Coordinates of C-alpha atoms in Angstrom, one line a residue:
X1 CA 0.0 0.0 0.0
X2 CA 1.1 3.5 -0.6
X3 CA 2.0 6.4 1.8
X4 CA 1.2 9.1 0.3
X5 CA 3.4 11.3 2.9
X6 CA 6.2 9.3 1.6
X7 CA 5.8 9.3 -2.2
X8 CA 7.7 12.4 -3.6
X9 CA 7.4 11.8 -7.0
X10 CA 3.8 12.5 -7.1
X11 CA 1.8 15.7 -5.3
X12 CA -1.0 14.8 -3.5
X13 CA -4.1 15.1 -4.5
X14 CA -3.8 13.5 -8.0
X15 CA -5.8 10.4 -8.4
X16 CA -4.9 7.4 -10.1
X17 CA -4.9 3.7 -10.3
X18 CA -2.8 3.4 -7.4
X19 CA -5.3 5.1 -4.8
X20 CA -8.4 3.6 -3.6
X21 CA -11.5 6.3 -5.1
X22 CA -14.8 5.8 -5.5
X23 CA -16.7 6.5 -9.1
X24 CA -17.5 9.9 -8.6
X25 CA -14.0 10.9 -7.5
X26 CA -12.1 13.1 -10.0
X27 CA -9.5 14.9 -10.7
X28 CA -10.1 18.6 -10.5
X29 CA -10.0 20.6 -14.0
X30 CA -8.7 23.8 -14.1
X31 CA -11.0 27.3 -13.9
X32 CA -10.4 28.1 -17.7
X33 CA -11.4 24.1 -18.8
X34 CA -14.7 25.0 -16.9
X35 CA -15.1 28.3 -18.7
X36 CA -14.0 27.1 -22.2
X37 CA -17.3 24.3 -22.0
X38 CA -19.4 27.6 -20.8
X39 CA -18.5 29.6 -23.4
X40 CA -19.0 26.5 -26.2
X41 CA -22.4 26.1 -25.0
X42 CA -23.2 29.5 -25.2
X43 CA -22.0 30.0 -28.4
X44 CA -23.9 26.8 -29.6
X45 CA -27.1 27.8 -27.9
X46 CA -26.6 30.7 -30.1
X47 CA -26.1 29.7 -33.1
X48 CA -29.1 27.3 -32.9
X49 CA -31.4 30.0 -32.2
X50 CA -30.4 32.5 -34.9
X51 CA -30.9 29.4 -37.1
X52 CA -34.3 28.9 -35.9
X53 CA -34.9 32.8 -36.1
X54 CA -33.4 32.7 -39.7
X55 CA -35.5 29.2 -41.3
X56 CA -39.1 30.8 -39.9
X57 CA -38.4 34.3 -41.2
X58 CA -36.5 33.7 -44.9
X59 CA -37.2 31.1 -47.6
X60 CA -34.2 29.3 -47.0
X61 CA -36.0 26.0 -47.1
X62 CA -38.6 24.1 -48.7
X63 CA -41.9 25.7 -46.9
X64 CA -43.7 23.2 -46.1
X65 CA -40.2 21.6 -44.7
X66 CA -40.1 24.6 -42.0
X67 CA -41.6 23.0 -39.0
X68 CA -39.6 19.8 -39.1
X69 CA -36.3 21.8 -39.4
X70 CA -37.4 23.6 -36.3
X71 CA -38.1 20.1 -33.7
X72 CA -34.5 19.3 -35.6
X73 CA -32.9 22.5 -34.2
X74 CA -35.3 22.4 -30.6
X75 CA -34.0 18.7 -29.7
X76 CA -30.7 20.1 -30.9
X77 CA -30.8 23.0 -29.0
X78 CA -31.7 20.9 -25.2
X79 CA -29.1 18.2 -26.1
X80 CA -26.5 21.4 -25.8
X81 CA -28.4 22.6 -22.9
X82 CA -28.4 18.8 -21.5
X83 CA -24.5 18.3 -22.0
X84 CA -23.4 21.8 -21.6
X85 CA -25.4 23.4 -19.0
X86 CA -26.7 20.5 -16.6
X87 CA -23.9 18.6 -16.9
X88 CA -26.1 15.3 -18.1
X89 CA -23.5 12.6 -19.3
X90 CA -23.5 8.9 -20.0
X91 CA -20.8 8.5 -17.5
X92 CA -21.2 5.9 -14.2
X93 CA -21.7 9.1 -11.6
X94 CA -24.2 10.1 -14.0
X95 CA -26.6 7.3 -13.7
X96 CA -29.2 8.8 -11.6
X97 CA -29.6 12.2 -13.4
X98 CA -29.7 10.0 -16.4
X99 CA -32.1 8.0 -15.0
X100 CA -34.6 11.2 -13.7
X101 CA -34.4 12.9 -17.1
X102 CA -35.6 9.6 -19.2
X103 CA -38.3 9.8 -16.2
X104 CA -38.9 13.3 -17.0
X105 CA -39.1 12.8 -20.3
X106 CA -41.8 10.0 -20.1
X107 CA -44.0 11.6 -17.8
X108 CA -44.5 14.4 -20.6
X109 CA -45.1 12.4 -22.9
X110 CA -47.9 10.6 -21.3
X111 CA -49.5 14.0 -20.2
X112 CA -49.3 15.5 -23.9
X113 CA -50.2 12.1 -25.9
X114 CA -53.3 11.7 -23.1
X115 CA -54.4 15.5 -23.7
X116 CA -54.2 15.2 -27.3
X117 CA -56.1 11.2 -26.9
X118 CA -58.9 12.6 -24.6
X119 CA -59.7 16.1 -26.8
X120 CA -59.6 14.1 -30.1
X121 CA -62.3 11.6 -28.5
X122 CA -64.2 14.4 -27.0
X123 CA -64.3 15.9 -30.3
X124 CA -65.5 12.8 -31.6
X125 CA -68.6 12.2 -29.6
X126 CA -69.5 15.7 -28.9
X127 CA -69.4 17.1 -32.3
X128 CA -72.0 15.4 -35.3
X129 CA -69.9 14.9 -38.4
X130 CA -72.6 15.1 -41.3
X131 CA -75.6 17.1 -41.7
X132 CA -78.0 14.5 -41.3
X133 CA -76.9 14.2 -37.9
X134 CA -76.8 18.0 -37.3
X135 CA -80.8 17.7 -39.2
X136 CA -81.6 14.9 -36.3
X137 CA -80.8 17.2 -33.5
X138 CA -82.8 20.0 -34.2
X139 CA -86.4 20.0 -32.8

């Protein structure tokens, strides 16, 4: 076993295979490493929205085309906000957040696929659909 008083060759502090860490033990990063990843974010957070601002307001595309290039650019756009911002990442210290944002994820889906499931049956069996139904109703 090491004695980390002892080893000279090494500062302390620095963790590799010879210590005994747990998974979500690492090595500090420098300030400007920190910063850099900030700053990339930013600057793709920024780019995506111009894009978005610049496909809806010129005929850069196909029309019709438009709406699908803008979920392309939205899921774009949280996967930098994801990585970038909260830090989400496959790795194994990760698991949980990982874990909470497929969670997340699901529950929204159920609540908007229900809503839009619910109105499109309401619609269905509150509204008539031809006129002789509409001609049945009336006194």
């Amino acid at each position: 076993m090491s004695n980390l008083a002892s080893d000279e060759d090494r500062p302390t502090g620095i963790l590799d295979d010879r210590e005994d860490h747990s998974p979500g033990d690492e090595p500090l990063e420098d300030t400007g490493h920190w910063v850099r990843n900030a700053n990339l974010g930013l600057t793709l957070s920024i780019l995506l929205t111009v894009g978005a601002f610049l496909l809806a307001g010129t005929n850069i595309i196909y029309g019709p085309s438009v709406p699908i290039a803008l979920i392309v650019l939205a899921i774009a756009q949280m996967g930098v906000h994801l990585v970038f911002f909260l830090h989400i990442t496959t790795g194994p210290d990760n698991t949980n957040n990982v874990l909470a944002l497929a969670f997340g994820v699901l529950v929204v889906f159920l609540i908007v696929i229900g809503s839009i499931w619910i109105m499109d049956h309401l619609m269905q069996n509150m509204s008539p659909t031809r006129m002789e139904d509409m001609m049945q109703m009336q006194p």
